[in-house]
Structures are given as structure tokens and as C-alpha cells.
PDB file of C-alpha atoms in Angstrom:
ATOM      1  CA  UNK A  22      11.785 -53.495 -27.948  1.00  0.00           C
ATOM      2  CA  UNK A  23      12.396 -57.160 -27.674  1.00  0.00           C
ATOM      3  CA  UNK A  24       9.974 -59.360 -29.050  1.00  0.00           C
ATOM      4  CA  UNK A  25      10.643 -63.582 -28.569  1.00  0.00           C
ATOM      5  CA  UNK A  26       9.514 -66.073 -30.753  1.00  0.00           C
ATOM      6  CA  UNK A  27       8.752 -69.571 -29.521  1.00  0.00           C
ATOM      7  CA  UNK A  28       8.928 -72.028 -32.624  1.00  0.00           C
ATOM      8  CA  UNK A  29       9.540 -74.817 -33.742  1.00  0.00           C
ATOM      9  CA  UNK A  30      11.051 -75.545 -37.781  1.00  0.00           C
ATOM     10  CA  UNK A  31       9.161 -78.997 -38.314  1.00  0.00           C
ATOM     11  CA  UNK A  32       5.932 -76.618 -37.680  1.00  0.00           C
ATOM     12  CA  UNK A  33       4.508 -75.054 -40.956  1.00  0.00           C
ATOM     13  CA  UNK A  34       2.162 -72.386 -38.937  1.00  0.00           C
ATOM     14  CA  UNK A  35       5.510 -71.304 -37.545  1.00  0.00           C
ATOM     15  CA  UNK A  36       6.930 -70.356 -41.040  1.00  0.00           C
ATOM     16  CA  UNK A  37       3.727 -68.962 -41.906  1.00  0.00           C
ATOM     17  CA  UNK A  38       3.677 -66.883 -38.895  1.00  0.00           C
ATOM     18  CA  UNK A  39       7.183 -65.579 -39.252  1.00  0.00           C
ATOM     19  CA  UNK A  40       6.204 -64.709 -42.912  1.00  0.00           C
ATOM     20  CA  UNK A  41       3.118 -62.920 -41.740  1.00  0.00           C
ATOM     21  CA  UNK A  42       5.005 -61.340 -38.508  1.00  0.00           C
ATOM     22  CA  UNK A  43       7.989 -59.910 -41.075  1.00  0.00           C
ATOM     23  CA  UNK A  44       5.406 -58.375 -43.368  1.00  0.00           C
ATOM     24  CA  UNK A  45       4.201 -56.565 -40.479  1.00  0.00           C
ATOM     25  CA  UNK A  46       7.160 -55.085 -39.493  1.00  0.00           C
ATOM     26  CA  UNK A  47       8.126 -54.542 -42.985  1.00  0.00           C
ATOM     27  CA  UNK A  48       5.566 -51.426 -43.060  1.00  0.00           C
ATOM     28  CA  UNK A  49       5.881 -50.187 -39.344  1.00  0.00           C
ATOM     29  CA  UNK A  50       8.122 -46.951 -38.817  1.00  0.00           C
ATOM     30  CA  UNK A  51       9.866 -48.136 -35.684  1.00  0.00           C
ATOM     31  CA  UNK A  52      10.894 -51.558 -38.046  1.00  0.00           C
ATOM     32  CA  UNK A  53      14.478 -50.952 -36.297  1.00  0.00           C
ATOM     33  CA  UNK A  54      14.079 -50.806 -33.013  1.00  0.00           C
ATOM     34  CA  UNK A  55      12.662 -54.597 -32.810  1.00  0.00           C
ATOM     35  CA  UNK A  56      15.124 -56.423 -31.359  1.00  0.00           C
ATOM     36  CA  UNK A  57      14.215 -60.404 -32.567  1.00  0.00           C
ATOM     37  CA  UNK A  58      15.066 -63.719 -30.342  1.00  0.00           C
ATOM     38  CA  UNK A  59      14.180 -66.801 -31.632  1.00  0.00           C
ATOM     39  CA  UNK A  60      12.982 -69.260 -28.487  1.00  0.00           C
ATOM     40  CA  UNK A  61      13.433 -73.193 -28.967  1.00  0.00           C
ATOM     41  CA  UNK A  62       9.911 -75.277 -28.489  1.00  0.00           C
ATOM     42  CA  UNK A  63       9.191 -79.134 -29.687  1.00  0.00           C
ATOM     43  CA  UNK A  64       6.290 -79.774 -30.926  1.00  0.00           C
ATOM     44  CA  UNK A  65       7.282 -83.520 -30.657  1.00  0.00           C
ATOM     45  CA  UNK A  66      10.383 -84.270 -28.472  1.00  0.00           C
ATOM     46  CA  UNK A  67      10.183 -88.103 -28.532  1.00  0.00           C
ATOM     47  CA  UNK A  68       9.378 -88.013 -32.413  1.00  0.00           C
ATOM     48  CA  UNK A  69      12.677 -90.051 -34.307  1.00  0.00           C
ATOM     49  CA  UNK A  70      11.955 -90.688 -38.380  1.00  0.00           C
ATOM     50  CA  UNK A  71      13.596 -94.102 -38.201  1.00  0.00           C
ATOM     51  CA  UNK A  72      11.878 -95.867 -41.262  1.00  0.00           C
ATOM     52  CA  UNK A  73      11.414 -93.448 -43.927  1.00  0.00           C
ATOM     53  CA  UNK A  74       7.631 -91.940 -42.755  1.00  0.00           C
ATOM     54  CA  UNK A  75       6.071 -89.557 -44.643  1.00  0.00           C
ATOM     55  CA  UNK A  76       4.024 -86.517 -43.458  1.00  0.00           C
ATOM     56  CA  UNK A  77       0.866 -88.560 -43.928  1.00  0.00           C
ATOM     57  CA  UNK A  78       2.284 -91.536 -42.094  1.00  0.00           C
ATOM     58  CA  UNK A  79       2.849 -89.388 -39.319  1.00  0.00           C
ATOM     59  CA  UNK A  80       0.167 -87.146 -39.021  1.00  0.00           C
ATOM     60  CA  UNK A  81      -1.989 -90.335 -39.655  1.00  0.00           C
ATOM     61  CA  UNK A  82      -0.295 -91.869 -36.998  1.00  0.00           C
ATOM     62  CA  UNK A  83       0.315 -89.203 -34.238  1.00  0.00           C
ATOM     63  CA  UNK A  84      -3.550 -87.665 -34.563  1.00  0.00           C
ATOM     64  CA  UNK A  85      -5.293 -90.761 -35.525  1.00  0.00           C
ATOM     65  CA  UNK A  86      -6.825 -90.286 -38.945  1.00  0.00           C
ATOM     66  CA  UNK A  87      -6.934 -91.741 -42.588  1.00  0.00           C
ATOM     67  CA  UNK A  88      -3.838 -91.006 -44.770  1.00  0.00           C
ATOM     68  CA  UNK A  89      -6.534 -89.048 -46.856  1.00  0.00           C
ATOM     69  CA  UNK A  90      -7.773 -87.087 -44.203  1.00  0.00           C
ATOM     70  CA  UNK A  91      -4.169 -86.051 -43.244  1.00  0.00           C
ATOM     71  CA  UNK A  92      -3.516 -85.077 -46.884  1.00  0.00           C
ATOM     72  CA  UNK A  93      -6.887 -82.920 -46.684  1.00  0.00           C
ATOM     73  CA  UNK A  94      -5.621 -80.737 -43.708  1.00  0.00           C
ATOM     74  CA  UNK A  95      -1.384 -79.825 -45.389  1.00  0.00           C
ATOM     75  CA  UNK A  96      -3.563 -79.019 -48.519  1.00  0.00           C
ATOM     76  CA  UNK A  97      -5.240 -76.230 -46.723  1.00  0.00           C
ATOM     77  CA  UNK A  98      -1.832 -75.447 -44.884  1.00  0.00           C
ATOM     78  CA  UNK A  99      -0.290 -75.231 -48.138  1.00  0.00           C
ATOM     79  CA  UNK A 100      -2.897 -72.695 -49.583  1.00  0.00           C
ATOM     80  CA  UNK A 101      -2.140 -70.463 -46.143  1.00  0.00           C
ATOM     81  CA  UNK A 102       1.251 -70.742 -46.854  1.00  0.00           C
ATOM     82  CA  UNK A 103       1.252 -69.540 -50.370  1.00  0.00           C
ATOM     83  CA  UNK A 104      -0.965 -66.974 -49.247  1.00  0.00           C
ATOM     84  CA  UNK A 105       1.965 -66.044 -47.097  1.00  0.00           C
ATOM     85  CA  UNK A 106       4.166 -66.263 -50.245  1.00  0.00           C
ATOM     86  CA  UNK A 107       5.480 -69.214 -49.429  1.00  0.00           C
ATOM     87  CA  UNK A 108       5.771 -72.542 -51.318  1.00  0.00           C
ATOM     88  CA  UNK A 109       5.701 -75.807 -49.224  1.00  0.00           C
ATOM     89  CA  UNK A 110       5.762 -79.207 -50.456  1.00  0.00           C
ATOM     90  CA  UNK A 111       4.405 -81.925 -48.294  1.00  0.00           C
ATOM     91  CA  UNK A 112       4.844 -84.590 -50.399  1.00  0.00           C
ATOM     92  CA  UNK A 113       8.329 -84.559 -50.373  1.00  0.00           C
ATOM     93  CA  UNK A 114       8.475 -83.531 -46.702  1.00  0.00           C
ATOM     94  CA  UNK A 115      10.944 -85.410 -44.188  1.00  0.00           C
ATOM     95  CA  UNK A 116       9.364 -85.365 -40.432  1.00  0.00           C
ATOM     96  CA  UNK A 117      12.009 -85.325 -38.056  1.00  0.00           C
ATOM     97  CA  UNK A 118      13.698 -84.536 -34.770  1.00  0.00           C
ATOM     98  CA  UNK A 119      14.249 -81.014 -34.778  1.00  0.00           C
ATOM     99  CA  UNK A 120      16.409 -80.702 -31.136  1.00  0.00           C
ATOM    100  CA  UNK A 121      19.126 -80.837 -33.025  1.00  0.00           C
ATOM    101  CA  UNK A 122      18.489 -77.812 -35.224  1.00  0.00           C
ATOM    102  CA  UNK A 123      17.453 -75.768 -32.468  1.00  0.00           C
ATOM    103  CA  UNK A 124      20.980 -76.080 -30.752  1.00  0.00           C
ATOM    104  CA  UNK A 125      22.244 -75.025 -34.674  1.00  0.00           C
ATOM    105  CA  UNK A 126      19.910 -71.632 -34.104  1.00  0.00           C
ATOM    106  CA  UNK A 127      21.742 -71.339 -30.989  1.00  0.00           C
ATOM    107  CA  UNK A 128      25.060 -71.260 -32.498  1.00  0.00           C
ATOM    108  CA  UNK A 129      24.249 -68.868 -35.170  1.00  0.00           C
ATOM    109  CA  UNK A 130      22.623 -66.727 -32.404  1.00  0.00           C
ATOM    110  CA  UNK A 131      25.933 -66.544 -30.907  1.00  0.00           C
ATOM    111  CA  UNK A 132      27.120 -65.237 -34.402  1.00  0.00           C
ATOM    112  CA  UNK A 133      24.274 -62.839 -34.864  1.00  0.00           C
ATOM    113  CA  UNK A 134      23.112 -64.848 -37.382  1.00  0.00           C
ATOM    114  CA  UNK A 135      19.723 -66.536 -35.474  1.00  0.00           C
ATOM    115  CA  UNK A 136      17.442 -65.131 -37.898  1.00  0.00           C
ATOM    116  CA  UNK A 137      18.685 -66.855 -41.131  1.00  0.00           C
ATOM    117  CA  UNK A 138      19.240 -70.091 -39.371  1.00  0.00           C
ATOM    118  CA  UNK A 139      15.703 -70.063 -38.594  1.00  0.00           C
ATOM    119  CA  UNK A 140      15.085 -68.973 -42.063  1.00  0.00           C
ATOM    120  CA  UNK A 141      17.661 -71.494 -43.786  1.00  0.00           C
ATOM    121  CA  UNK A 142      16.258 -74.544 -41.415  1.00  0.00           C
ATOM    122  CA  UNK A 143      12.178 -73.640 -42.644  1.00  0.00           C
ATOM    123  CA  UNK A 144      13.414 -73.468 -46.032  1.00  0.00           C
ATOM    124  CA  UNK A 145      15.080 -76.552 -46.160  1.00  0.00           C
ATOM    125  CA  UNK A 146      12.626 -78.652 -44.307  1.00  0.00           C
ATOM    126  CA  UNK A 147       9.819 -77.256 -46.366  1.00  0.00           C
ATOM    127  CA  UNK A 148      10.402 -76.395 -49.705  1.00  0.00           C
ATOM    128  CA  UNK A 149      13.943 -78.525 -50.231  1.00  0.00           C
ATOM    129  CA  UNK A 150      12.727 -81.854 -48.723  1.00  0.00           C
ATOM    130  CA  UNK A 151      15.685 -81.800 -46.652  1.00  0.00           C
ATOM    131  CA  UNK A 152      15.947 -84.149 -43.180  1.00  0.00           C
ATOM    132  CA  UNK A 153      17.140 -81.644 -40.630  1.00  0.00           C
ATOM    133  CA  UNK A 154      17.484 -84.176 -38.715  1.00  0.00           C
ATOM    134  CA  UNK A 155      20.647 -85.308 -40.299  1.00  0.00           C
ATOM    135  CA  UNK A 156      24.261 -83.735 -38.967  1.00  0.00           C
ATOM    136  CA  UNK A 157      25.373 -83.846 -42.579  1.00  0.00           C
ATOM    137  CA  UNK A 158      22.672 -81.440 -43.420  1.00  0.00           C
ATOM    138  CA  UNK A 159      22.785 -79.461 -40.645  1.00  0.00           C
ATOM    139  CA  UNK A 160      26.605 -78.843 -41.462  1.00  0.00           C
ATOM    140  CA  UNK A 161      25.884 -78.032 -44.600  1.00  0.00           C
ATOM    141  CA  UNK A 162      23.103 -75.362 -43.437  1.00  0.00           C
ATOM    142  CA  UNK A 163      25.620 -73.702 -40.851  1.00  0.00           C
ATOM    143  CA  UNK A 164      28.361 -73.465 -43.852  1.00  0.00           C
ATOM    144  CA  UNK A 165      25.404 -71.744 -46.282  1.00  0.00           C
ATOM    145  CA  UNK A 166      24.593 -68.816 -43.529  1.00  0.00           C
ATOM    146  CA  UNK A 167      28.317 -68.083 -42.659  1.00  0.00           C
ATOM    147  CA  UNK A 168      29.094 -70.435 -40.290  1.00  0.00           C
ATOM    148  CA  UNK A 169      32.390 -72.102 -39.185  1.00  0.00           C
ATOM    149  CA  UNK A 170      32.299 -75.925 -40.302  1.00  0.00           C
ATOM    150  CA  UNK A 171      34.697 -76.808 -37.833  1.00  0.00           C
ATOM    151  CA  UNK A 172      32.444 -74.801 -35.232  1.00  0.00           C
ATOM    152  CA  UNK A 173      29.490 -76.690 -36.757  1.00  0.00           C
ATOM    153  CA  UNK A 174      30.546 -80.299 -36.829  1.00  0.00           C
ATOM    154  CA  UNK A 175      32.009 -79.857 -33.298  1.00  0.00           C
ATOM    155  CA  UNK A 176      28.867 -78.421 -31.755  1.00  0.00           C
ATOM    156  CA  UNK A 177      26.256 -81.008 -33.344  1.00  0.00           C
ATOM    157  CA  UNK A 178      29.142 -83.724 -32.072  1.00  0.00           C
ATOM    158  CA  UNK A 179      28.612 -82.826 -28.870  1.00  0.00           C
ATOM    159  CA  UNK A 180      25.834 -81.541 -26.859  1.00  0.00           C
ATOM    160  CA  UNK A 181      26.459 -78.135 -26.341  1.00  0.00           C
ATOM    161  CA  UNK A 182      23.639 -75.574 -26.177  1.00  0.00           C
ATOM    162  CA  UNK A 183      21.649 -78.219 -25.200  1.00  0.00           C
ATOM    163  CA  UNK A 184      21.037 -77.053 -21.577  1.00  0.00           C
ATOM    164  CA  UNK A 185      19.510 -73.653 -23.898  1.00  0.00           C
ATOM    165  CA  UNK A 186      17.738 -75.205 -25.773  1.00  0.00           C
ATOM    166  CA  UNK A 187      15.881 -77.124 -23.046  1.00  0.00           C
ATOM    167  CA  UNK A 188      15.903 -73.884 -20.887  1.00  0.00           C
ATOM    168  CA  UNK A 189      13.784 -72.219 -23.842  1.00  0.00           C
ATOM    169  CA  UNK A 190      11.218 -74.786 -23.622  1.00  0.00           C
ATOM    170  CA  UNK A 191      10.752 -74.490 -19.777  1.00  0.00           C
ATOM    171  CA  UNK A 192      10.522 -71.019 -20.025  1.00  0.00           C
ATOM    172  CA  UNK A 193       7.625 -71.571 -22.452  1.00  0.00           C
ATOM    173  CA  UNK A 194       6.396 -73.794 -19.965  1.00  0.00           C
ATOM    174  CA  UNK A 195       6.262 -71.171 -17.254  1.00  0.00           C
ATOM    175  CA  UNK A 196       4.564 -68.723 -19.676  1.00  0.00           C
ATOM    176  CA  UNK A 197       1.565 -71.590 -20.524  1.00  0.00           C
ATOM    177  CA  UNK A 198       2.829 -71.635 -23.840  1.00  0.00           C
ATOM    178  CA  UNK A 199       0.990 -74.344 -25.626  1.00  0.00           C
ATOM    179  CA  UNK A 200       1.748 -74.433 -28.985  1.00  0.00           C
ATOM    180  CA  UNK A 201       3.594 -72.068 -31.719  1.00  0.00           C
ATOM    181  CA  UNK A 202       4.602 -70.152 -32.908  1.00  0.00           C
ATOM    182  CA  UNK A 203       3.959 -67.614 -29.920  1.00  0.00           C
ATOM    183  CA  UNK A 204       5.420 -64.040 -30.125  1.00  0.00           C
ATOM    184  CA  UNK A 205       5.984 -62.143 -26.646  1.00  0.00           C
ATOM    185  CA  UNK A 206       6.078 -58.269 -27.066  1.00  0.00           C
ATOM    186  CA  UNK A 207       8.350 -56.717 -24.210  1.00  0.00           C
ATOM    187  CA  UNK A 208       6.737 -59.513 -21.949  1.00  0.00           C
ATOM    188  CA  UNK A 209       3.774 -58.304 -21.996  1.00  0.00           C
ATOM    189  CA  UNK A 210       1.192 -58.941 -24.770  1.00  0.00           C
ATOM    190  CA  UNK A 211       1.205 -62.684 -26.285  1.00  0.00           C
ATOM    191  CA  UNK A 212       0.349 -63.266 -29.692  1.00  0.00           C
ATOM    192  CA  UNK A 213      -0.361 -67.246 -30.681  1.00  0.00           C
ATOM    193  CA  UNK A 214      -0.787 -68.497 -33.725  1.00  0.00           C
ATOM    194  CA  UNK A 215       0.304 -67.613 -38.023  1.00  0.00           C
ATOM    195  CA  UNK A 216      -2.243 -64.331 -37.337  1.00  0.00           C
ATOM    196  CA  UNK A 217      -2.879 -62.275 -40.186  1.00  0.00           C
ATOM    197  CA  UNK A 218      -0.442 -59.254 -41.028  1.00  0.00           C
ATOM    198  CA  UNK A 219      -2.822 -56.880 -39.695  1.00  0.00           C
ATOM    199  CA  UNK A 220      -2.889 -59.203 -36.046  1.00  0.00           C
ATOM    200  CA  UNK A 221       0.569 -58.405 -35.593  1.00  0.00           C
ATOM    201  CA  UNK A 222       0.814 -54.726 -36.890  1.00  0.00           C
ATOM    202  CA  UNK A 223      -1.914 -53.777 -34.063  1.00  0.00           C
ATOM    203  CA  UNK A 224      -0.189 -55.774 -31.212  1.00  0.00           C
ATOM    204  CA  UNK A 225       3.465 -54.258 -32.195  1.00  0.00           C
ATOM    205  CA  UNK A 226       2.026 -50.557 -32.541  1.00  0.00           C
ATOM    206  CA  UNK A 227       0.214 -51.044 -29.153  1.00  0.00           C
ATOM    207  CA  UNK A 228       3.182 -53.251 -27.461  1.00  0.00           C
ATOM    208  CA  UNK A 229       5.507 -50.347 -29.016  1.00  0.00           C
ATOM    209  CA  UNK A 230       4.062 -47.439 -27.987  1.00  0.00           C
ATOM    210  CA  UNK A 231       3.633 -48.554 -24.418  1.00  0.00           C
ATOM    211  CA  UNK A 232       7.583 -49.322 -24.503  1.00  0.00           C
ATOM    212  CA  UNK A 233       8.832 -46.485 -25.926  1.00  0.00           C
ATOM    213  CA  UNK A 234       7.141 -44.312 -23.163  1.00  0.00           C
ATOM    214  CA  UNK A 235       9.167 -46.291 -20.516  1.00  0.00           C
ATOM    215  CA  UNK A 236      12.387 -45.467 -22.087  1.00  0.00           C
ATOM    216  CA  UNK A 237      14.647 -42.181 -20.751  1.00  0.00           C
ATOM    217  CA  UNK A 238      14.547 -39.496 -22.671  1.00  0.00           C
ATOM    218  CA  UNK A 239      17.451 -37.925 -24.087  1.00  0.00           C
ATOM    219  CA  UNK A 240      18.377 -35.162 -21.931  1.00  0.00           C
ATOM    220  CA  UNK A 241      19.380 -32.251 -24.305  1.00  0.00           C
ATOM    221  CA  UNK A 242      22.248 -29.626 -23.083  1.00  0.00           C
ATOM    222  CA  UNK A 243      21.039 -26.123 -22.062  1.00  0.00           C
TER     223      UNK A 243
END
């Protein structure tokens, strides 16, 4: 059963969620027949870091509110997120353009290796400090998970995958996706949100179940 994920690496929910999501299937019996696609989504197309802003800056910035107010609401995203297991440091954090990094998850998809991009990219954005909006680092990401450098360097050079990675964000478009991460079960049951383990255990048993009784049967010989 296929489920996608719409997401988006500068988003911390989305880390959190694929935390809590992998937990889940961590304990389900059917853990191998979940087939995983990673969708493309901006939270912030236009966004460009080009003087050095911090989290704070930004958030204080983009939503209007005292730098103190903006350090108030990552403190509680960093309690969810250790919660989740997961150690993020916004203090050290580099906002960036992340369209970039979604054409890298496209590469590795081509290699089979989508989920640790997605993986690699989180990690580095949010507990490394790392700007992932940077080529250099982006290379260097690509060479970590297995990747060809020459591949690498010649893909962010140009603008290939582009067209999929804009095609994944119209497609959440048409689904009234508003914000991630959002998991689609076998296109039929939406989950939004970092929901708690449990959320997503009771929507892939349910989503399951009704998939596997679609599938053929193997015939057995008489």
C-alpha cells in the first residue's frame, strides 16, 4: 500500500511527524508492504535567507510577533520533538529556501534512496545548523547517502526535477492540502499534522485492511 508524504525539511512538525509516523509502522505486522513516497510542498516559496536571519528574525517577521514570543513557540516545538526522540536546536538554525533540496530528494528517489535524503536534509537543517540552502551542502549531503557527486553538482547546476518538484506541490493543491506534513493512505484517508503514534497506527490498520481486501488473491493449483 502506498502511502505519500507531503513535506517540507525547513518544517519541524514534518520531522516530528515522520518520527511519530515511523514508530507506527515500526510495531505494525504488515511494516513491509508500505510502499513510502516522499511529495515536495513549500511552506515558503518566495522565502531567500540573504542577510544572515535567524529563526526568531523570521518567525518574528513572517507571523508578526516579538522575538520573545517567537522563541516561546520553537521552545514548545522543541519539547514535541524530543518527545519524538529528536533533538532540534533553534538557536543555531539557518532558515532557508528549501526548493532546492526537494529536487536533491528527487534525485535520490531515482536511486531508491528518497527516504534518507529526507532523513539526511531534517537532520542537517535541524540538529547540524546546516543552510540547505547552499549547493555546497547539498553536495555534500548527496555524497553522505550514496550519491554520485558528479550526478549531484550537475543536477543542483541545472534545473532538473524542477518541473517534479513543482508538479508535487500542485498536486497538493488539488488535494486542499494546506499545510504539512500530510500523509495520504492509498488515496483515500488523509492524515495532517505530527499526530501521535497511536493517530497513525489506527489510520494505517484501517487504510490497510481496506487495501489488502482489493488485492487478487493468489490462486493456488488444484
Amino acid at each position: 500500500m502506498k502511502v505519500e508524504i507531503w513535506s517540507d525539511v525547513m518544517c519541524p512538525f514534518c520531522y516530528i511527524g515522520k518520527r511519530h509516523f515511523e514508530q507506527a509502522i515500526e510495531k505494525l505486522p504488515f511494516k513491509n508492504e508500505i510502499e513510502i513516497d516522499w511529495k515536495s510542498f513549500q511552506l515558503n516559496p518566495e522565502y531567500h535567507n540573504t542577510n544572515n536571519e535567524t529563526v526568531y528574525d523570521y518567525l518574528s517577521r513572517s507571523k508578526g510577533m516579538p522575538v520573545e514570543q517567537a522563541k516561546q513557540m520553537t521552545k514548545q516545538v522543541v519539547d514535541m520533538a524530543a518527545n519524538a526522540g529528536l533533538s532540534i536546536d533553534f538557536d543555531t538554525n539557518i532558515p532557508a529556501n528549501t526548493f532546492n533540496a526537494h529536487r536533491l530528494i528527487h534525485l535520490a528517489a531515482k536511486h531508491n534512496l528518497q527516504d534518507l535524503a529526507e532523513e539526511k536534509l531534517f537532520e542537517a537543517h535541524f540538529v547540524n545548523s546546516k543552510n540547505i540552502g547552499e549547493t555546497d551542502v547539498l553536495v555534500d549531503l548527496a555524497v553522505e547517502i550514496g550519491l554520485d557527486k558528479d550526478e549531484a553538482v550537475a543536477v543542483l547546476n541545472s534545473d532538473q526535477f524542477a518541473e517534479a518538484v513543482r508538479y508535487d506541490i500542485y498536486e497538493s493543491q488539488n488535494l486542499g492540502i494546506r499545510g504539512v506534513p500530510y500523509f495520504v493512505m492509498d488515496r483515500k484517508y488523509g492524515v495532517s499534522g505530527a499526530q501521535p503514534v497511536q493517530a497513525f497506527t489506527d489510520a494505517l490498520t484501517q487504510s490497510f485492511a481496506e487495501w489488502k481486501e482489493t488485492q487478487p488473491k493468489p490462486h493456488l493449483p488444484h
